[in-house]
Amino acid sequence: MYSRMLVLRFPKTEVEKPIVCYLASDFDLTFNILKATILPRKEGVMVLELSGRRKDFNKGVQYLKERGVQVQAVGQDIKRNTIKCTHCGACTAVCPTGALSIERPEMTVVFNHKKCSVCELCVPACPPRAMEIRTTGNTILK
Ligand code: SF4
Ligand code: SF4
């Protein structure tokens, strides 16, 4: 499952159309709308979390762009709160990239930020919630 927070900017010709609904019906994606506004000049802005298979996600974004919608990904990053971390190791079982691993013989958990894909699987897996999501800025998806 791939998931990203997106900011969508709709041209005024498309504001009234149910474009986002097609992401579910035609691309098998799920979305959670966090905010939707129509600006004074009638352009629409929507912030939503879009989830699904990576291939479907890319097709859905392509569809939006073909309809004239500007798609920005809200940049996210993962940080480990070293004060909260108890080195229990639970996160290493879910991390798909090896960014979190157990160092032996000390049995401490190390976080290699360079290997992190920001999949967020470690966030709910961590009992004391030591893996934290940070917002880093927006990028226009091309
Ligand atoms: S699951 Fe949380 S507390 Fe446990 S090692 Fe990973 S980051 Fe630390
Ligand atoms: S966000 Fe994903 S890749 Fe990064 S440390 Fe957590 S589980 Fe591993």
mmCIF file of N, CA and C and ligand atoms in Angstrom:
data_model
loop_
_atom_site.group_PDB
_atom_site.id
_atom_site.type_symbol
_atom_site.label_atom_id
_atom_site.label_comp_id
_atom_site.label_asym_id
_atom_site.label_seq_id
_atom_site.Cartn_x
_atom_site.Cartn_y
_atom_site.Cartn_z
ATOM 1 N N MET A 1 0.852 -1.204 0.000
ATOM 2 C CA MET A 1 0.000 0.000 0.000
ATOM 3 C C MET A 1 0.882 1.246 0.000
ATOM 4 N N TYR A 2 0.615 2.141 -0.942
ATOM 5 C CA TYR A 2 1.367 3.389 -1.042
ATOM 6 C C TYR A 2 0.422 4.525 -0.666
ATOM 7 N N SER A 3 0.920 5.473 0.072
ATOM 8 C CA SER A 3 0.049 6.542 0.542
ATOM 9 C C SER A 3 0.825 7.857 0.567
ATOM 10 N N ARG A 4 0.207 8.900 0.047
ATOM 11 C CA ARG A 4 0.851 10.224 0.093
ATOM 12 C C ARG A 4 -0.195 11.284 0.395
ATOM 13 N N MET A 5 0.275 12.311 1.045
ATOM 14 C CA MET A 5 -0.561 13.484 1.277
ATOM 15 C C MET A 5 -0.375 14.406 0.073
ATOM 16 N N LEU A 6 -1.486 14.813 -0.559
ATOM 17 C CA LEU A 6 -1.391 15.631 -1.761
ATOM 18 C C LEU A 6 -2.171 16.938 -1.604
ATOM 19 N N VAL A 7 -1.677 17.961 -2.298
ATOM 20 C CA VAL A 7 -2.432 19.209 -2.435
ATOM 21 C C VAL A 7 -2.831 19.303 -3.905
ATOM 22 N N LEU A 8 -4.138 19.359 -4.173
ATOM 23 C CA LEU A 8 -4.642 19.437 -5.548
ATOM 24 C C LEU A 8 -5.189 20.837 -5.806
ATOM 25 N N ARG A 9 -4.806 21.416 -6.940
ATOM 26 C CA ARG A 9 -5.331 22.729 -7.319
ATOM 27 C C ARG A 9 -6.114 22.567 -8.621
ATOM 28 N N PHE A 10 -7.415 22.808 -8.529
ATOM 29 C CA PHE A 10 -8.306 22.591 -9.671
ATOM 30 C C PHE A 10 -8.522 23.898 -10.424
ATOM 31 N N PRO A 11 -8.410 23.870 -11.763
ATOM 32 C CA PRO A 11 -8.757 25.070 -12.523
ATOM 33 C C PRO A 11 -10.262 25.331 -12.381
ATOM 34 N N LYS A 12 -10.674 26.593 -12.580
ATOM 35 C CA LYS A 12 -12.082 26.903 -12.298
ATOM 36 C C LYS A 12 -13.052 26.129 -13.183
ATOM 37 N N THR A 13 -12.621 25.676 -14.359
ATOM 38 C CA THR A 13 -13.501 24.897 -15.245
ATOM 39 C C THR A 13 -13.800 23.509 -14.670
ATOM 40 N N GLU A 14 -12.967 23.052 -13.739
ATOM 41 C CA GLU A 14 -13.109 21.677 -13.235
ATOM 42 C C GLU A 14 -13.631 21.614 -11.796
ATOM 43 N N VAL A 15 -13.779 22.791 -11.169
ATOM 44 C CA VAL A 15 -14.091 22.806 -9.733
ATOM 45 C C VAL A 15 -15.380 22.047 -9.384
ATOM 46 N N GLU A 16 -16.392 22.162 -10.241
ATOM 47 C CA GLU A 16 -17.698 21.567 -9.916
ATOM 48 C C GLU A 16 -17.768 20.076 -10.262
ATOM 49 N N LYS A 17 -16.748 19.546 -10.931
ATOM 50 C CA LYS A 17 -16.832 18.148 -11.401
ATOM 51 C C LYS A 17 -16.312 17.175 -10.342
ATOM 52 N N PRO A 18 -16.920 15.986 -10.283
ATOM 53 C CA PRO A 18 -16.526 15.022 -9.231
ATOM 54 C C PRO A 18 -15.266 14.239 -9.612
ATOM 55 N N ILE A 19 -14.209 14.972 -9.986
ATOM 56 C CA ILE A 19 -12.995 14.330 -10.500
ATOM 57 C C ILE A 19 -12.404 13.354 -9.490
ATOM 58 N N VAL A 20 -12.387 13.760 -8.230
ATOM 59 C CA VAL A 20 -11.732 12.935 -7.211
ATOM 60 C C VAL A 20 -12.441 11.590 -7.032
ATOM 61 N N CYS A 21 -13.759 11.573 -7.244
ATOM 62 C CA CYS A 21 -14.510 10.308 -7.105
ATOM 63 C C CYS A 21 -14.018 9.250 -8.088
ATOM 64 N N TYR A 22 -13.560 9.707 -9.266
ATOM 65 C CA TYR A 22 -13.058 8.742 -10.261
ATOM 66 C C TYR A 22 -11.778 8.052 -9.795
ATOM 67 N N LEU A 23 -11.084 8.674 -8.858
ATOM 68 C CA LEU A 23 -9.864 8.023 -8.335
ATOM 69 C C LEU A 23 -10.224 6.710 -7.652
ATOM 70 N N ALA A 24 -11.393 6.669 -7.028
ATOM 71 C CA ALA A 24 -11.849 5.436 -6.366
ATOM 72 C C ALA A 24 -12.439 4.472 -7.383
ATOM 73 N N SER A 25 -13.358 4.967 -8.235
ATOM 74 C CA SER A 25 -14.088 4.058 -9.127
ATOM 75 C C SER A 25 -13.224 3.543 -10.275
ATOM 76 N N ASP A 26 -12.338 4.364 -10.811
ATOM 77 C CA ASP A 26 -11.573 3.958 -11.999
ATOM 78 C C ASP A 26 -10.144 3.515 -11.689
ATOM 79 N N PHE A 27 -9.623 3.895 -10.528
ATOM 80 C CA PHE A 27 -8.210 3.603 -10.247
ATOM 81 C C PHE A 27 -8.014 2.818 -8.949
ATOM 82 N N ASP A 28 -9.115 2.418 -8.329
ATOM 83 C CA ASP A 28 -9.044 1.569 -7.139
ATOM 84 C C ASP A 28 -8.237 2.222 -6.007
ATOM 85 N N LEU A 29 -8.366 3.540 -5.890
ATOM 86 C CA LEU A 29 -7.641 4.267 -4.842
ATOM 87 C C LEU A 29 -8.612 4.680 -3.746
ATOM 88 N N THR A 30 -8.110 4.869 -2.544
ATOM 89 C CA THR A 30 -8.946 5.409 -1.481
ATOM 90 C C THR A 30 -8.401 6.798 -1.125
ATOM 91 N N PHE A 31 -9.295 7.668 -0.684
ATOM 92 C CA PHE A 31 -8.818 9.005 -0.333
ATOM 93 C C PHE A 31 -9.533 9.502 0.911
ATOM 94 N N ASN A 32 -8.841 10.354 1.606
ATOM 95 C CA ASN A 32 -9.380 10.977 2.811
ATOM 96 C C ASN A 32 -9.170 12.478 2.653
ATOM 97 N N ILE A 33 -10.264 13.200 2.423
ATOM 98 C CA ILE A 33 -10.146 14.648 2.184
ATOM 99 C C ILE A 33 -10.011 15.377 3.524
ATOM 100 N N LEU A 34 -8.909 16.102 3.665
ATOM 101 C CA LEU A 34 -8.656 16.824 4.912
ATOM 102 C C LEU A 34 -9.150 18.266 4.843
ATOM 103 N N LYS A 35 -9.147 18.805 3.634
ATOM 104 C CA LYS A 35 -9.582 20.193 3.480
ATOM 105 C C LYS A 35 -9.943 20.438 2.021
ATOM 106 N N ALA A 36 -11.002 21.194 1.783
ATOM 107 C CA ALA A 36 -11.381 21.554 0.412
ATOM 108 C C ALA A 36 -11.915 22.983 0.436
ATOM 109 N N THR A 37 -11.355 23.832 -0.424
ATOM 110 C CA THR A 37 -11.727 25.246 -0.436
ATOM 111 C C THR A 37 -11.845 25.726 -1.872
ATOM 112 N N ILE A 38 -12.763 26.653 -2.111
ATOM 113 C CA ILE A 38 -12.803 27.327 -3.411
ATOM 114 C C ILE A 38 -12.295 28.745 -3.180
ATOM 115 N N LEU A 39 -11.234 29.103 -3.929
ATOM 116 C CA LEU A 39 -10.613 30.417 -3.747
ATOM 117 C C LEU A 39 -11.461 31.491 -4.422
ATOM 118 N N PRO A 40 -11.239 32.777 -4.081
ATOM 119 C CA PRO A 40 -12.062 33.861 -4.640
ATOM 120 C C PRO A 40 -12.108 33.852 -6.170
ATOM 121 N N ARG A 41 -11.022 33.489 -6.813
ATOM 122 C CA ARG A 41 -11.044 33.477 -8.284
ATOM 123 C C ARG A 41 -11.627 32.173 -8.829
ATOM 124 N N LYS A 42 -12.209 31.361 -7.910
ATOM 125 C CA LYS A 42 -12.964 30.151 -8.257
ATOM 126 C C LYS A 42 -12.105 28.912 -8.485
ATOM 127 N N GLU A 43 -10.773 29.039 -8.334
ATOM 128 C CA GLU A 43 -9.986 27.817 -8.376
ATOM 129 C C GLU A 43 -10.252 27.044 -7.084
ATOM 130 N N GLY A 44 -10.128 25.725 -7.167
ATOM 131 C CA GLY A 44 -10.352 24.915 -5.975
ATOM 132 C C GLY A 44 -9.048 24.349 -5.448
ATOM 133 N N VAL A 45 -8.941 24.254 -4.142
ATOM 134 C CA VAL A 45 -7.767 23.645 -3.526
ATOM 135 C C VAL A 45 -8.250 22.550 -2.578
ATOM 136 N N MET A 46 -7.642 21.390 -2.706
ATOM 137 C CA MET A 46 -8.034 20.272 -1.848
ATOM 138 C C MET A 46 -6.782 19.610 -1.283
ATOM 139 N N VAL A 47 -6.815 19.294 -0.013
ATOM 140 C CA VAL A 47 -5.725 18.536 0.609
ATOM 141 C C VAL A 47 -6.293 17.165 0.946
ATOM 142 N N LEU A 48 -5.666 16.132 0.445
ATOM 143 C CA LEU A 48 -6.175 14.797 0.723
ATOM 144 C C LEU A 48 -5.047 13.791 0.846
ATOM 145 N N GLU A 49 -5.352 12.697 1.525
ATOM 146 C CA GLU A 49 -4.412 11.586 1.588
ATOM 147 C C GLU A 49 -4.913 10.555 0.585
ATOM 148 N N LEU A 50 -4.059 10.189 -0.350
ATOM 149 C CA LEU A 50 -4.434 9.248 -1.409
ATOM 150 C C LEU A 50 -3.644 7.957 -1.229
ATOM 151 N N SER A 51 -4.364 6.826 -1.240
ATOM 152 C CA SER A 51 -3.711 5.541 -0.963
ATOM 153 C C SER A 51 -4.134 4.489 -1.974
ATOM 154 N N GLY A 52 -3.241 3.544 -2.198
ATOM 155 C CA GLY A 52 -3.539 2.426 -3.091
ATOM 156 C C GLY A 52 -2.257 1.774 -3.535
ATOM 157 N N ARG A 53 -2.367 0.917 -4.559
ATOM 158 C CA ARG A 53 -1.136 0.321 -5.089
ATOM 159 C C ARG A 53 -0.367 1.394 -5.844
ATOM 160 N N ARG A 54 0.951 1.290 -5.810
ATOM 161 C CA ARG A 54 1.791 2.336 -6.406
ATOM 162 C C ARG A 54 1.452 2.568 -7.877
ATOM 163 N N LYS A 55 1.205 1.473 -8.602
ATOM 164 C CA LYS A 55 0.897 1.582 -10.036
ATOM 165 C C LYS A 55 -0.411 2.365 -10.235
ATOM 166 N N ASP A 56 -1.414 2.046 -9.422
ATOM 167 C CA ASP A 56 -2.708 2.733 -9.516
ATOM 168 C C ASP A 56 -2.571 4.197 -9.086
ATOM 169 N N PHE A 57 -1.735 4.416 -8.064
ATOM 170 C CA PHE A 57 -1.506 5.782 -7.584
ATOM 171 C C PHE A 57 -0.947 6.643 -8.731
ATOM 172 N N ASN A 58 0.046 6.110 -9.418
ATOM 173 C CA ASN A 58 0.663 6.868 -10.512
ATOM 174 C C ASN A 58 -0.341 7.139 -11.634
ATOM 175 N N LYS A 59 -1.175 6.136 -11.940
ATOM 176 C CA LYS A 59 -2.188 6.327 -12.991
ATOM 177 C C LYS A 59 -3.206 7.377 -12.556
ATOM 178 N N GLY A 60 -3.582 7.351 -11.276
ATOM 179 C CA GLY A 60 -4.543 8.328 -10.761
ATOM 180 C C GLY A 60 -3.992 9.733 -10.836
ATOM 181 N N VAL A 61 -2.729 9.901 -10.485
ATOM 182 C CA VAL A 61 -2.096 11.225 -10.545
ATOM 183 C C VAL A 61 -2.014 11.698 -12.000
ATOM 184 N N GLN A 62 -1.695 10.775 -12.885
ATOM 185 C CA GLN A 62 -1.630 11.111 -14.312
ATOM 186 C C GLN A 62 -2.993 11.587 -14.809
ATOM 187 N N TYR A 63 -4.040 10.889 -14.371
ATOM 188 C CA TYR A 63 -5.412 11.260 -14.740
ATOM 189 C C TYR A 63 -5.730 12.688 -14.269
ATOM 190 N N LEU A 64 -5.365 12.986 -13.018
ATOM 191 C CA LEU A 64 -5.622 14.323 -12.482
ATOM 192 C C LEU A 64 -4.923 15.383 -13.333
ATOM 193 N N LYS A 65 -3.671 15.110 -13.675
ATOM 194 C CA LYS A 65 -2.899 16.104 -14.428
ATOM 195 C C LYS A 65 -3.487 16.305 -15.826
ATOM 196 N N GLU A 66 -3.996 15.210 -16.415
ATOM 197 C CA GLU A 66 -4.630 15.337 -17.736
ATOM 198 C C GLU A 66 -5.882 16.201 -17.679
ATOM 199 N N ARG A 67 -6.485 16.266 -16.472
ATOM 200 C CA ARG A 67 -7.676 17.119 -16.314
ATOM 201 C C ARG A 67 -7.301 18.547 -15.916
ATOM 202 N N GLY A 68 -6.035 18.855 -15.948
ATOM 203 C CA GLY A 68 -5.579 20.215 -15.646
ATOM 204 C C GLY A 68 -5.377 20.494 -14.175
ATOM 205 N N VAL A 69 -5.399 19.431 -13.351
ATOM 206 C CA VAL A 69 -5.229 19.618 -11.910
ATOM 207 C C VAL A 69 -3.734 19.622 -11.590
ATOM 208 N N GLN A 70 -3.291 20.620 -10.836
ATOM 209 C CA GLN A 70 -1.893 20.630 -10.391
ATOM 210 C C GLN A 70 -1.793 19.768 -9.130
ATOM 211 N N VAL A 71 -0.852 18.838 -9.139
ATOM 212 C CA VAL A 71 -0.733 17.891 -8.029
ATOM 213 C C VAL A 71 0.593 18.131 -7.314
ATOM 214 N N GLN A 72 0.502 18.450 -6.034
ATOM 215 C CA GLN A 72 1.710 18.647 -5.217
ATOM 216 C C GLN A 72 1.732 17.599 -4.116
ATOM 217 N N ALA A 73 2.862 16.968 -3.931
ATOM 218 C CA ALA A 73 3.020 16.026 -2.827
ATOM 219 C C ALA A 73 3.532 16.789 -1.624
ATOM 220 N N VAL A 74 2.876 16.593 -0.498
ATOM 221 C CA VAL A 74 3.364 17.201 0.735
ATOM 222 C C VAL A 74 4.555 16.369 1.196
ATOM 223 N N GLY A 75 5.698 17.001 1.256
ATOM 224 C CA GLY A 75 6.910 16.278 1.624
ATOM 225 C C GLY A 75 6.827 15.755 3.044
ATOM 226 N N GLN A 76 7.219 14.500 3.223
ATOM 227 C CA GLN A 76 7.206 13.931 4.559
ATOM 228 C C GLN A 76 8.507 13.217 4.815
ATOM 229 N N ASP A 77 8.851 13.181 6.044
ATOM 230 C CA ASP A 77 10.102 12.583 6.449
ATOM 231 C C ASP A 77 9.834 11.841 7.758
ATOM 232 N N ILE A 78 10.655 10.849 8.046
ATOM 233 C CA ILE A 78 10.494 10.104 9.293
ATOM 234 C C ILE A 78 11.695 10.381 10.193
ATOM 235 N N LYS A 79 11.408 10.615 11.430
ATOM 236 C CA LYS A 79 12.469 10.881 12.401
ATOM 237 C C LYS A 79 12.240 9.965 13.597
ATOM 238 N N ARG A 80 13.338 9.475 14.169
ATOM 239 C CA ARG A 80 13.176 8.699 15.398
ATOM 240 C C ARG A 80 13.430 9.606 16.591
ATOM 241 N N ASN A 81 12.513 9.582 17.505
ATOM 242 C CA ASN A 81 12.672 10.333 18.747
ATOM 243 C C ASN A 81 13.500 9.453 19.688
ATOM 244 N N THR A 82 14.774 9.780 19.807
ATOM 245 C CA THR A 82 15.685 8.922 20.569
ATOM 246 C C THR A 82 15.400 8.948 22.070
ATOM 247 N N ILE A 83 14.684 9.960 22.513
ATOM 248 C CA ILE A 83 14.326 9.989 23.949
ATOM 249 C C ILE A 83 13.217 8.973 24.231
ATOM 250 N N LYS A 84 12.266 8.854 23.278
ATOM 251 C CA LYS A 84 11.150 7.925 23.475
ATOM 252 C C LYS A 84 11.530 6.470 23.173
ATOM 253 N N CYS A 85 12.488 6.262 22.269
ATOM 254 C CA CYS A 85 12.802 4.901 21.814
ATOM 255 C C CYS A 85 13.363 4.035 22.948
ATOM 256 N N THR A 86 12.779 2.861 23.097
ATOM 257 C CA THR A 86 13.218 1.931 24.150
ATOM 258 C C THR A 86 14.049 0.776 23.582
ATOM 259 N N HIS A 87 14.323 0.819 22.254
ATOM 260 C CA HIS A 87 15.099 -0.231 21.574
ATOM 261 C C HIS A 87 14.436 -1.601 21.714
ATOM 262 N N CYS A 88 13.108 -1.601 21.655
ATOM 263 C CA CYS A 88 12.383 -2.870 21.785
ATOM 264 C C CYS A 88 12.515 -3.732 20.527
ATOM 265 N N GLY A 89 12.775 -3.093 19.374
ATOM 266 C CA GLY A 89 12.984 -3.851 18.138
ATOM 267 C C GLY A 89 11.732 -4.099 17.320
ATOM 268 N N ALA A 90 10.567 -3.696 17.794
ATOM 269 C CA ALA A 90 9.318 -3.980 17.068
ATOM 270 C C ALA A 90 9.327 -3.386 15.654
ATOM 271 N N CYS A 91 9.913 -2.215 15.505
ATOM 272 C CA CYS A 91 9.913 -1.554 14.200
ATOM 273 C C CYS A 91 10.751 -2.301 13.164
ATOM 274 N N THR A 92 11.771 -3.017 13.613
ATOM 275 C CA THR A 92 12.655 -3.707 12.656
ATOM 276 C C THR A 92 11.919 -4.842 11.945
ATOM 277 N N ALA A 93 10.846 -5.342 12.563
ATOM 278 C CA ALA A 93 10.090 -6.442 11.948
ATOM 279 C C ALA A 93 9.211 -5.954 10.801
ATOM 280 N N VAL A 94 8.869 -4.673 10.796
ATOM 281 C CA VAL A 94 7.963 -4.176 9.748
ATOM 282 C C VAL A 94 8.684 -3.335 8.692
ATOM 283 N N CYS A 95 9.887 -2.894 8.984
ATOM 284 C CA CYS A 95 10.590 -1.996 8.049
ATOM 285 C C CYS A 95 11.025 -2.766 6.798
ATOM 286 N N PRO A 96 10.485 -2.402 5.615
ATOM 287 C CA PRO A 96 10.770 -3.179 4.413
ATOM 288 C C PRO A 96 12.122 -2.886 3.775
ATOM 289 N N THR A 97 12.769 -1.816 4.185
ATOM 290 C CA THR A 97 13.999 -1.417 3.490
ATOM 291 C C THR A 97 15.264 -1.665 4.305
ATOM 292 N N GLY A 98 15.110 -2.113 5.532
ATOM 293 C CA GLY A 98 16.290 -2.309 6.382
ATOM 294 C C GLY A 98 16.808 -1.029 6.991
ATOM 295 N N ALA A 99 15.999 0.033 6.927
ATOM 296 C CA ALA A 99 16.425 1.305 7.530
ATOM 297 C C ALA A 99 16.511 1.191 9.050
ATOM 298 N N LEU A 100 15.710 0.299 9.607
ATOM 299 C CA LEU A 100 15.749 0.052 11.048
ATOM 300 C C LEU A 100 16.302 -1.356 11.259
ATOM 301 N N SER A 101 17.335 -1.460 12.048
ATOM 302 C CA SER A 101 17.944 -2.779 12.252
ATOM 303 C C SER A 101 18.523 -2.872 13.663
ATOM 304 N N ILE A 102 18.736 -4.111 14.089
ATOM 305 C CA ILE A 102 19.288 -4.335 15.429
ATOM 306 C C ILE A 102 20.790 -4.522 15.311
ATOM 307 N N GLU A 103 21.509 -3.741 16.072
ATOM 308 C CA GLU A 103 22.967 -3.838 16.080
ATOM 309 C C GLU A 103 23.387 -4.789 17.204
ATOM 310 N N ARG A 104 24.160 -5.795 16.832
ATOM 311 C CA ARG A 104 24.635 -6.785 17.827
ATOM 312 C C ARG A 104 26.119 -6.537 18.100
ATOM 313 N N PRO A 105 26.644 -6.855 19.261
ATOM 314 C CA PRO A 105 25.948 -7.544 20.352
ATOM 315 C C PRO A 105 25.203 -6.605 21.298
ATOM 316 N N GLU A 106 25.267 -5.278 21.000
ATOM 317 C CA GLU A 106 24.648 -4.333 21.947
ATOM 318 C C GLU A 106 23.127 -4.483 22.006
ATOM 319 N N MET A 107 22.545 -5.013 20.919
ATOM 320 C CA MET A 107 21.086 -5.155 20.791
ATOM 321 C C MET A 107 20.377 -3.804 20.851
ATOM 322 N N THR A 108 21.018 -2.826 20.227
ATOM 323 C CA THR A 108 20.351 -1.525 20.116
ATOM 324 C C THR A 108 19.806 -1.386 18.701
ATOM 325 N N VAL A 109 18.735 -0.633 18.569
ATOM 326 C CA VAL A 109 18.124 -0.427 17.258
ATOM 327 C C VAL A 109 18.728 0.816 16.619
ATOM 328 N N VAL A 110 19.230 0.655 15.387
ATOM 329 C CA VAL A 110 19.801 1.806 14.685
ATOM 330 C C VAL A 110 18.880 2.191 13.530
ATOM 331 N N PHE A 111 18.837 3.468 13.244
ATOM 332 C CA PHE A 111 17.992 3.999 12.169
ATOM 333 C C PHE A 111 18.905 4.615 11.105
ATOM 334 N N ASN A 112 18.892 4.006 9.901
ATOM 335 C CA ASN A 112 19.666 4.535 8.780
ATOM 336 C C ASN A 112 18.716 5.351 7.905
ATOM 337 N N HIS A 113 18.757 6.641 8.090
ATOM 338 C CA HIS A 113 17.816 7.544 7.426
ATOM 339 C C HIS A 113 17.901 7.426 5.897
ATOM 340 N N LYS A 114 19.114 7.172 5.381
ATOM 341 C CA LYS A 114 19.303 7.104 3.923
ATOM 342 C C LYS A 114 18.527 5.948 3.292
ATOM 343 N N LYS A 115 18.281 4.898 4.062
ATOM 344 C CA LYS A 115 17.557 3.742 3.520
ATOM 345 C C LYS A 115 16.038 3.871 3.657
ATOM 346 N N CYS A 116 15.576 4.892 4.351
ATOM 347 C CA CYS A 116 14.139 5.018 4.661
ATOM 348 C C CYS A 116 13.346 5.466 3.430
ATOM 349 N N SER A 117 12.263 4.747 3.126
ATOM 350 C CA SER A 117 11.409 5.094 1.983
ATOM 351 C C SER A 117 10.187 5.912 2.415
ATOM 352 N N VAL A 118 10.094 6.246 3.689
ATOM 353 C CA VAL A 118 8.968 6.993 4.255
ATOM 354 C C VAL A 118 7.630 6.266 4.012
ATOM 355 N N CYS A 119 7.678 4.933 4.139
ATOM 356 C CA CYS A 119 6.438 4.157 3.965
ATOM 357 C C CYS A 119 5.532 4.278 5.189
ATOM 358 N N GLU A 120 6.074 4.686 6.312
ATOM 359 C CA GLU A 120 5.330 4.935 7.562
ATOM 360 C C GLU A 120 4.880 3.672 8.293
ATOM 361 N N LEU A 121 5.317 2.492 7.859
ATOM 362 C CA LEU A 121 4.878 1.261 8.525
ATOM 363 C C LEU A 121 5.351 1.192 9.978
ATOM 364 N N CYS A 122 6.485 1.817 10.244
ATOM 365 C CA CYS A 122 7.023 1.770 11.614
ATOM 366 C C CYS A 122 6.251 2.653 12.589
ATOM 367 N N VAL A 123 5.514 3.619 12.074
ATOM 368 C CA VAL A 123 4.856 4.591 12.966
ATOM 369 C C VAL A 123 3.834 3.916 13.884
ATOM 370 N N PRO A 124 2.853 3.160 13.333
ATOM 371 C CA PRO A 124 1.912 2.498 14.246
ATOM 372 C C PRO A 124 2.513 1.289 14.950
ATOM 373 N N ALA A 125 3.629 0.760 14.427
ATOM 374 C CA ALA A 125 4.231 -0.447 15.024
ATOM 375 C C ALA A 125 5.029 -0.140 16.290
ATOM 376 N N CYS A 126 5.364 1.111 16.495
ATOM 377 C CA CYS A 126 6.227 1.484 17.628
ATOM 378 C C CYS A 126 5.388 1.733 18.886
ATOM 379 N N PRO A 127 5.556 0.911 19.919
ATOM 380 C CA PRO A 127 4.714 1.066 21.123
ATOM 381 C C PRO A 127 4.764 2.461 21.744
ATOM 382 N N PRO A 128 5.955 3.077 21.935
ATOM 383 C CA PRO A 128 5.941 4.417 22.555
ATOM 384 C C PRO A 128 5.822 5.558 21.540
ATOM 385 N N ARG A 129 5.509 5.218 20.270
ATOM 386 C CA ARG A 129 5.348 6.238 19.218
ATOM 387 C C ARG A 129 6.622 7.090 19.055
ATOM 388 N N ALA A 130 7.743 6.401 18.978
ATOM 389 C CA ALA A 130 9.012 7.114 18.834
ATOM 390 C C ALA A 130 9.318 7.469 17.378
ATOM 391 N N MET A 131 8.663 6.791 16.416
ATOM 392 C CA MET A 131 8.885 7.105 15.009
ATOM 393 C C MET A 131 7.869 8.178 14.618
ATOM 394 N N GLU A 132 8.386 9.348 14.258
ATOM 395 C CA GLU A 132 7.518 10.509 14.063
ATOM 396 C C GLU A 132 7.575 10.997 12.624
ATOM 397 N N ILE A 133 6.430 11.448 12.124
ATOM 398 C CA ILE A 133 6.344 11.967 10.751
ATOM 399 C C ILE A 133 6.550 13.474 10.792
ATOM 400 N N ARG A 134 7.433 13.949 9.920
ATOM 401 C CA ARG A 134 7.653 15.402 9.821
ATOM 402 C C ARG A 134 7.240 15.864 8.435
ATOM 403 N N THR A 135 6.656 17.023 8.340
ATOM 404 C CA THR A 135 6.330 17.617 7.045
ATOM 405 C C THR A 135 7.493 18.507 6.632
ATOM 406 N N THR A 136 7.957 18.329 5.373
ATOM 407 C CA THR A 136 9.175 19.031 4.972
ATOM 408 C C THR A 136 8.976 20.037 3.843
ATOM 409 N N GLY A 137 7.771 20.124 3.253
ATOM 410 C CA GLY A 137 7.553 21.053 2.156
ATOM 411 C C GLY A 137 6.849 20.363 1.004
ATOM 412 N N ASN A 138 6.425 21.116 -0.001
ATOM 413 C CA ASN A 138 5.645 20.548 -1.098
ATOM 414 C C ASN A 138 6.471 20.422 -2.374
ATOM 415 N N THR A 139 6.185 19.376 -3.159
ATOM 416 C CA THR A 139 6.855 19.167 -4.432
ATOM 417 C C THR A 139 5.790 18.948 -5.501
ATOM 418 N N ILE A 140 5.885 19.650 -6.619
ATOM 419 C CA ILE A 140 4.935 19.415 -7.699
ATOM 420 C C ILE A 140 5.283 18.103 -8.382
ATOM 421 N N LEU A 141 4.282 17.190 -8.521
ATOM 422 C CA LEU A 141 4.535 15.900 -9.173
ATOM 423 C C LEU A 141 4.482 16.109 -10.685
ATOM 424 N N LYS A 142 5.527 15.653 -11.377
ATOM 425 C CA LYS A 142 5.582 15.836 -12.832
ATOM 426 C C LYS A 142 5.284 14.527 -13.523
HETATM 427 S S1 SF4 B 1 9.542 0.143 17.841
HETATM 428 FE FE1 SF4 B 1 9.853 2.241 18.605
HETATM 429 S S2 SF4 B 1 10.695 1.966 20.664
HETATM 430 FE FE2 SF4 B 1 10.906 0.008 19.611
HETATM 431 S S3 SF4 B 1 12.992 0.099 18.727
HETATM 432 FE FE3 SF4 B 1 11.587 0.822 17.155
HETATM 433 S S4 SF4 B 1 11.592 3.071 17.397
HETATM 434 FE FE4 SF4 B 1 12.447 2.202 19.276
HETATM 435 S S1 SF4 B 2 9.163 4.714 7.277
HETATM 436 FE FE1 SF4 B 2 9.243 2.649 6.374
HETATM 437 S S2 SF4 B 2 11.287 2.517 5.490
HETATM 438 FE FE2 SF4 B 2 11.341 4.258 6.910
HETATM 439 S S3 SF4 B 2 12.069 3.431 8.832
HETATM 440 FE FE3 SF4 B 2 9.824 3.333 8.901
HETATM 441 S S4 SF4 B 2 9.272 1.278 8.148
HETATM 442 FE FE4 SF4 B 2 11.420 1.668 7.577
#
